[in-house]
JSON list of C-alpha atoms in Angstrom, two decimals:
[
{"chain": "A", "resi": 12, "resn": "UNK", "atom": "CA", "xyz": [33.20, 0.85, -183.62]},
{"chain": "A", "resi": 13, "resn": "UNK", "atom": "CA", "xyz": [29.95, 2.45, -183.11]},
{"chain": "A", "resi": 14, "resn": "UNK", "atom": "CA", "xyz": [26.75, 0.41, -182.47]},
{"chain": "A", "resi": 15, "resn": "UNK", "atom": "CA", "xyz": [24.36, 0.54, -185.47]},
{"chain": "A", "resi": 16, "resn": "UNK", "atom": "CA", "xyz": [21.70, 2.26, -183.11]},
{"chain": "A", "resi": 17, "resn": "UNK", "atom": "CA", "xyz": [24.20, 5.18, -182.48]},
{"chain": "A", "resi": 18, "resn": "UNK", "atom": "CA", "xyz": [24.98, 5.48, -186.25]},
{"chain": "A", "resi": 19, "resn": "UNK", "atom": "CA", "xyz": [21.19, 5.61, -187.06]},
{"chain": "A", "resi": 20, "resn": "UNK", "atom": "CA", "xyz": [20.35, 8.14, -184.44]},
{"chain": "A", "resi": 21, "resn": "UNK", "atom": "CA", "xyz": [23.14, 10.30, -185.45]},
{"chain": "A", "resi": 22, "resn": "UNK", "atom": "CA", "xyz": [22.12, 10.06, -189.14]},
{"chain": "A", "resi": 23, "resn": "UNK", "atom": "CA", "xyz": [18.47, 10.79, -187.94]},
{"chain": "A", "resi": 24, "resn": "UNK", "atom": "CA", "xyz": [19.79, 14.14, -186.34]},
{"chain": "A", "resi": 25, "resn": "UNK", "atom": "CA", "xyz": [21.71, 15.18, -189.35]},
{"chain": "A", "resi": 26, "resn": "UNK", "atom": "CA", "xyz": [18.66, 14.56, -191.75]},
{"chain": "A", "resi": 27, "resn": "UNK", "atom": "CA", "xyz": [16.48, 16.28, -189.27]},
{"chain": "A", "resi": 28, "resn": "UNK", "atom": "CA", "xyz": [18.55, 19.15, -189.45]},
{"chain": "A", "resi": 29, "resn": "UNK", "atom": "CA", "xyz": [18.65, 19.27, -193.31]},
{"chain": "A", "resi": 30, "resn": "UNK", "atom": "CA", "xyz": [14.91, 19.36, -193.07]},
{"chain": "A", "resi": 31, "resn": "UNK", "atom": "CA", "xyz": [14.71, 22.09, -190.62]},
{"chain": "A", "resi": 32, "resn": "UNK", "atom": "CA", "xyz": [17.11, 24.14, -192.67]},
{"chain": "A", "resi": 33, "resn": "UNK", "atom": "CA", "xyz": [14.68, 23.50, -195.73]},
{"chain": "A", "resi": 34, "resn": "UNK", "atom": "CA", "xyz": [11.81, 24.75, -193.53]},
{"chain": "A", "resi": 35, "resn": "UNK", "atom": "CA", "xyz": [13.75, 27.74, -192.41]},
{"chain": "A", "resi": 36, "resn": "UNK", "atom": "CA", "xyz": [14.33, 28.72, -196.12]},
{"chain": "A", "resi": 37, "resn": "UNK", "atom": "CA", "xyz": [11.00, 28.15, -196.82]},
{"chain": "A", "resi": 38, "resn": "UNK", "atom": "CA", "xyz": [9.63, 30.23, -194.09]},
{"chain": "A", "resi": 39, "resn": "UNK", "atom": "CA", "xyz": [11.92, 33.09, -195.07]},
{"chain": "A", "resi": 40, "resn": "UNK", "atom": "CA", "xyz": [10.60, 32.93, -198.76]},
{"chain": "A", "resi": 41, "resn": "UNK", "atom": "CA", "xyz": [6.98, 32.25, -197.66]},
{"chain": "A", "resi": 42, "resn": "UNK", "atom": "CA", "xyz": [7.40, 35.35, -195.36]},
{"chain": "A", "resi": 43, "resn": "UNK", "atom": "CA", "xyz": [8.01, 37.62, -198.25]},
{"chain": "A", "resi": 44, "resn": "UNK", "atom": "CA", "xyz": [5.30, 36.32, -200.39]},
{"chain": "A", "resi": 45, "resn": "UNK", "atom": "CA", "xyz": [2.81, 36.52, -197.39]},
{"chain": "A", "resi": 46, "resn": "UNK", "atom": "CA", "xyz": [3.90, 40.08, -196.91]},
{"chain": "A", "resi": 47, "resn": "UNK", "atom": "CA", "xyz": [3.27, 40.83, -200.65]},
{"chain": "A", "resi": 48, "resn": "UNK", "atom": "CA", "xyz": [-0.13, 39.25, -200.32]},
{"chain": "A", "resi": 49, "resn": "UNK", "atom": "CA", "xyz": [-0.99, 41.37, -197.09]},
{"chain": "A", "resi": 50, "resn": "UNK", "atom": "CA", "xyz": [0.20, 44.52, -199.01]},
{"chain": "A", "resi": 51, "resn": "UNK", "atom": "CA", "xyz": [-1.97, 43.67, -202.08]},
{"chain": "A", "resi": 52, "resn": "UNK", "atom": "CA", "xyz": [-4.87, 45.62, -200.51]},
{"chain": "A", "resi": 53, "resn": "UNK", "atom": "CA", "xyz": [-2.94, 48.61, -199.76]},
{"chain": "A", "resi": 54, "resn": "UNK", "atom": "CA", "xyz": [-1.81, 51.48, -202.03]},
{"chain": "A", "resi": 55, "resn": "UNK", "atom": "CA", "xyz": [1.72, 50.48, -201.21]},
{"chain": "A", "resi": 56, "resn": "UNK", "atom": "CA", "xyz": [3.00, 47.12, -200.81]},
{"chain": "A", "resi": 57, "resn": "UNK", "atom": "CA", "xyz": [4.98, 48.13, -197.81]},
{"chain": "A", "resi": 58, "resn": "UNK", "atom": "CA", "xyz": [1.74, 48.16, -195.84]},
{"chain": "A", "resi": 59, "resn": "UNK", "atom": "CA", "xyz": [1.62, 44.34, -195.32]},
{"chain": "A", "resi": 60, "resn": "UNK", "atom": "CA", "xyz": [5.25, 43.69, -196.06]},
{"chain": "A", "resi": 61, "resn": "UNK", "atom": "CA", "xyz": [6.42, 44.34, -192.49]},
{"chain": "A", "resi": 62, "resn": "UNK", "atom": "CA", "xyz": [4.07, 41.73, -190.84]},
{"chain": "A", "resi": 63, "resn": "UNK", "atom": "CA", "xyz": [4.79, 39.02, -193.55]},
{"chain": "A", "resi": 64, "resn": "UNK", "atom": "CA", "xyz": [8.53, 39.47, -193.13]},
{"chain": "A", "resi": 65, "resn": "UNK", "atom": "CA", "xyz": [8.13, 39.33, -189.34]},
{"chain": "A", "resi": 66, "resn": "UNK", "atom": "CA", "xyz": [6.21, 35.95, -189.64]},
{"chain": "A", "resi": 67, "resn": "UNK", "atom": "CA", "xyz": [8.67, 34.58, -191.94]},
{"chain": "A", "resi": 68, "resn": "UNK", "atom": "CA", "xyz": [11.74, 35.70, -190.19]},
{"chain": "A", "resi": 69, "resn": "UNK", "atom": "CA", "xyz": [10.55, 34.50, -186.74]},
{"chain": "A", "resi": 70, "resn": "UNK", "atom": "CA", "xyz": [9.57, 31.16, -188.16]},
{"chain": "A", "resi": 71, "resn": "UNK", "atom": "CA", "xyz": [12.89, 30.96, -190.03]},
{"chain": "A", "resi": 72, "resn": "UNK", "atom": "CA", "xyz": [14.78, 31.84, -186.84]},
{"chain": "A", "resi": 73, "resn": "UNK", "atom": "CA", "xyz": [12.91, 29.02, -184.83]},
{"chain": "A", "resi": 74, "resn": "UNK", "atom": "CA", "xyz": [13.68, 26.30, -187.44]},
{"chain": "A", "resi": 75, "resn": "UNK", "atom": "CA", "xyz": [17.24, 27.48, -187.94]},
{"chain": "A", "resi": 76, "resn": "UNK", "atom": "CA", "xyz": [17.69, 27.36, -184.16]},
{"chain": "A", "resi": 77, "resn": "UNK", "atom": "CA", "xyz": [16.48, 23.76, -184.08]},
{"chain": "A", "resi": 78, "resn": "UNK", "atom": "CA", "xyz": [18.50, 22.65, -187.14]},
{"chain": "A", "resi": 79, "resn": "UNK", "atom": "CA", "xyz": [21.56, 23.82, -185.23]},
{"chain": "A", "resi": 80, "resn": "UNK", "atom": "CA", "xyz": [20.64, 21.97, -182.08]},
{"chain": "A", "resi": 81, "resn": "UNK", "atom": "CA", "xyz": [20.02, 18.83, -184.27]},
{"chain": "A", "resi": 82, "resn": "UNK", "atom": "CA", "xyz": [23.47, 19.07, -185.78]},
{"chain": "A", "resi": 83, "resn": "UNK", "atom": "CA", "xyz": [24.94, 19.43, -182.43]},
{"chain": "A", "resi": 84, "resn": "UNK", "atom": "CA", "xyz": [23.12, 16.60, -181.11]},
{"chain": "A", "resi": 85, "resn": "UNK", "atom": "CA", "xyz": [24.22, 14.59, -184.16]},
{"chain": "A", "resi": 86, "resn": "UNK", "atom": "CA", "xyz": [27.80, 15.31, -183.75]},
{"chain": "A", "resi": 87, "resn": "UNK", "atom": "CA", "xyz": [27.57, 14.61, -179.92]},
{"chain": "A", "resi": 88, "resn": "UNK", "atom": "CA", "xyz": [26.04, 11.21, -180.58]},
{"chain": "A", "resi": 89, "resn": "UNK", "atom": "CA", "xyz": [28.47, 10.30, -183.35]},
{"chain": "A", "resi": 90, "resn": "UNK", "atom": "CA", "xyz": [31.45, 11.42, -181.23]},
{"chain": "A", "resi": 91, "resn": "UNK", "atom": "CA", "xyz": [30.13, 9.28, -178.40]},
{"chain": "A", "resi": 92, "resn": "UNK", "atom": "CA", "xyz": [29.81, 12.16, -175.90]},
{"chain": "A", "resi": 93, "resn": "UNK", "atom": "CA", "xyz": [27.66, 11.86, -172.87]},
{"chain": "A", "resi": 94, "resn": "UNK", "atom": "CA", "xyz": [26.36, 15.43, -173.42]},
{"chain": "A", "resi": 95, "resn": "UNK", "atom": "CA", "xyz": [25.30, 14.11, -176.99]},
{"chain": "A", "resi": 96, "resn": "UNK", "atom": "CA", "xyz": [23.47, 11.40, -175.39]},
{"chain": "A", "resi": 97, "resn": "UNK", "atom": "CA", "xyz": [21.60, 13.55, -173.00]},
{"chain": "A", "resi": 98, "resn": "UNK", "atom": "CA", "xyz": [20.87, 16.24, -175.73]},
{"chain": "A", "resi": 99, "resn": "UNK", "atom": "CA", "xyz": [19.38, 13.54, -178.07]},
{"chain": "A", "resi": 100, "resn": "UNK", "atom": "CA", "xyz": [17.21, 12.27, -175.19]},
{"chain": "A", "resi": 101, "resn": "UNK", "atom": "CA", "xyz": [15.98, 15.75, -174.51]},
{"chain": "A", "resi": 102, "resn": "UNK", "atom": "CA", "xyz": [15.21, 16.36, -178.18]},
{"chain": "A", "resi": 103, "resn": "UNK", "atom": "CA", "xyz": [13.25, 13.14, -178.36]},
{"chain": "A", "resi": 104, "resn": "UNK", "atom": "CA", "xyz": [11.22, 14.25, -175.36]},
{"chain": "A", "resi": 105, "resn": "UNK", "atom": "CA", "xyz": [10.58, 17.49, -176.90]},
{"chain": "A", "resi": 106, "resn": "UNK", "atom": "CA", "xyz": [9.46, 15.72, -180.03]},
{"chain": "A", "resi": 107, "resn": "UNK", "atom": "CA", "xyz": [7.13, 13.62, -178.03]},
{"chain": "A", "resi": 108, "resn": "UNK", "atom": "CA", "xyz": [5.60, 16.70, -176.14]},
{"chain": "A", "resi": 109, "resn": "UNK", "atom": "CA", "xyz": [4.72, 18.10, -179.41]},
{"chain": "A", "resi": 110, "resn": "UNK", "atom": "CA", "xyz": [3.68, 14.99, -181.32]},
{"chain": "A", "resi": 111, "resn": "UNK", "atom": "CA", "xyz": [1.26, 13.49, -178.85]},
{"chain": "A", "resi": 112, "resn": "UNK", "atom": "CA", "xyz": [-1.08, 16.42, -178.65]},
{"chain": "A", "resi": 113, "resn": "UNK", "atom": "CA", "xyz": [-1.21, 16.57, -182.46]},
{"chain": "A", "resi": 114, "resn": "UNK", "atom": "CA", "xyz": [-1.94, 12.89, -182.50]},
{"chain": "A", "resi": 115, "resn": "UNK", "atom": "CA", "xyz": [-4.91, 13.41, -180.13]},
{"chain": "A", "resi": 116, "resn": "UNK", "atom": "CA", "xyz": [-6.22, 16.08, -182.56]},
{"chain": "A", "resi": 117, "resn": "UNK", "atom": "CA", "xyz": [-5.60, 14.14, -185.86]},
{"chain": "A", "resi": 118, "resn": "UNK", "atom": "CA", "xyz": [-9.15, 13.62, -186.52]},
{"chain": "A", "resi": 119, "resn": "UNK", "atom": "CA", "xyz": [-9.75, 17.42, -186.76]},
{"chain": "A", "resi": 120, "resn": "UNK", "atom": "CA", "xyz": [-7.70, 17.94, -190.06]},
{"chain": "A", "resi": 121, "resn": "UNK", "atom": "CA", "xyz": [-5.31, 16.16, -192.39]},
{"chain": "A", "resi": 122, "resn": "UNK", "atom": "CA", "xyz": [-5.92, 13.02, -190.36]},
{"chain": "A", "resi": 123, "resn": "UNK", "atom": "CA", "xyz": [-4.18, 10.17, -192.22]},
{"chain": "A", "resi": 124, "resn": "UNK", "atom": "CA", "xyz": [-1.12, 11.79, -193.58]},
{"chain": "A", "resi": 125, "resn": "UNK", "atom": "CA", "xyz": [-0.27, 13.91, -190.60]},
{"chain": "A", "resi": 126, "resn": "UNK", "atom": "CA", "xyz": [-1.40, 11.35, -188.13]},
{"chain": "A", "resi": 127, "resn": "UNK", "atom": "CA", "xyz": [0.79, 8.59, -189.74]},
{"chain": "A", "resi": 128, "resn": "UNK", "atom": "CA", "xyz": [3.65, 11.03, -189.68]},
{"chain": "A", "resi": 129, "resn": "UNK", "atom": "CA", "xyz": [3.20, 11.82, -186.09]},
{"chain": "A", "resi": 130, "resn": "UNK", "atom": "CA", "xyz": [3.06, 8.12, -185.27]},
{"chain": "A", "resi": 131, "resn": "UNK", "atom": "CA", "xyz": [6.27, 7.54, -187.01]},
{"chain": "A", "resi": 132, "resn": "UNK", "atom": "CA", "xyz": [7.83, 10.42, -185.21]},
{"chain": "A", "resi": 133, "resn": "UNK", "atom": "CA", "xyz": [6.54, 9.26, -181.78]},
{"chain": "A", "resi": 134, "resn": "UNK", "atom": "CA", "xyz": [7.87, 5.70, -182.65]},
{"chain": "A", "resi": 135, "resn": "UNK", "atom": "CA", "xyz": [11.32, 7.13, -183.38]},
{"chain": "A", "resi": 136, "resn": "UNK", "atom": "CA", "xyz": [11.55, 9.30, -180.35]},
{"chain": "A", "resi": 137, "resn": "UNK", "atom": "CA", "xyz": [10.51, 6.41, -178.03]},
{"chain": "A", "resi": 138, "resn": "UNK", "atom": "CA", "xyz": [13.07, 4.29, -179.62]},
{"chain": "A", "resi": 139, "resn": "UNK", "atom": "CA", "xyz": [15.90, 6.99, -179.19]},
{"chain": "A", "resi": 140, "resn": "UNK", "atom": "CA", "xyz": [14.85, 7.40, -175.43]},
{"chain": "A", "resi": 141, "resn": "UNK", "atom": "CA", "xyz": [14.74, 3.66, -174.98]},
{"chain": "A", "resi": 142, "resn": "UNK", "atom": "CA", "xyz": [17.88, 2.87, -176.69]},
{"chain": "A", "resi": 143, "resn": "UNK", "atom": "CA", "xyz": [20.04, 5.73, -175.06]},
{"chain": "A", "resi": 144, "resn": "UNK", "atom": "CA", "xyz": [18.98, 4.88, -171.56]},
{"chain": "A", "resi": 145, "resn": "UNK", "atom": "CA", "xyz": [19.99, 0.96, -171.99]},
{"chain": "A", "resi": 146, "resn": "UNK", "atom": "CA", "xyz": [22.88, 0.20, -169.50]},
{"chain": "A", "resi": 147, "resn": "UNK", "atom": "CA", "xyz": [25.17, -1.04, -172.23]},
{"chain": "A", "resi": 148, "resn": "UNK", "atom": "CA", "xyz": [24.79, 2.01, -174.38]},
{"chain": "A", "resi": 149, "resn": "UNK", "atom": "CA", "xyz": [25.13, 4.36, -171.28]},
{"chain": "A", "resi": 150, "resn": "UNK", "atom": "CA", "xyz": [28.25, 2.62, -170.48]},
{"chain": "A", "resi": 151, "resn": "UNK", "atom": "CA", "xyz": [29.64, 3.33, -173.90]},
{"chain": "A", "resi": 152, "resn": "UNK", "atom": "CA", "xyz": [29.15, 7.00, -173.56]},
{"chain": "A", "resi": 153, "resn": "UNK", "atom": "CA", "xyz": [30.54, 6.97, -169.89]},
{"chain": "A", "resi": 154, "resn": "UNK", "atom": "CA", "xyz": [33.77, 5.50, -171.19]},
{"chain": "A", "resi": 155, "resn": "UNK", "atom": "CA", "xyz": [34.29, 8.71, -173.30]},
{"chain": "A", "resi": 156, "resn": "UNK", "atom": "CA", "xyz": [34.33, 10.63, -170.17]},
{"chain": "A", "resi": 157, "resn": "UNK", "atom": "CA", "xyz": [37.66, 8.96, -168.96]},
{"chain": "A", "resi": 158, "resn": "UNK", "atom": "CA", "xyz": [40.58, 10.79, -170.23]},
{"chain": "A", "resi": 159, "resn": "UNK", "atom": "CA", "xyz": [42.59, 9.02, -172.78]},
{"chain": "A", "resi": 160, "resn": "UNK", "atom": "CA", "xyz": [46.31, 8.71, -172.26]}
]
């Protein structure tokens, strides 16, 4: 039986992947809208379409890449694999690296909402790192390395 913390971390990764897929689709659609806006001042819509689509597709690829990584991490944690534990710790550290500077700049714009969101994300990331380095949790993942007969 999996500990509740493992289930919650796997669920967090799967929900994050869904959110990232939503962002990827939004970026792809938004890129075409942005391209149409850029092209509105030209005689042809194709003038600005390229830059808008480029921005949208690069953003969509970025979010889709991290969605795939989040699904892989969720699967690795759910199946109690050591690589899943390490990947989850790595994603939590990356999240911390992106969240802390944004938190420091929270007074510049969108202070309360985005600041609160960042605080929650920082707390979740710290919990994931703390939980997955606990000796008893680490031992559960080490057991999955032993071949089963």
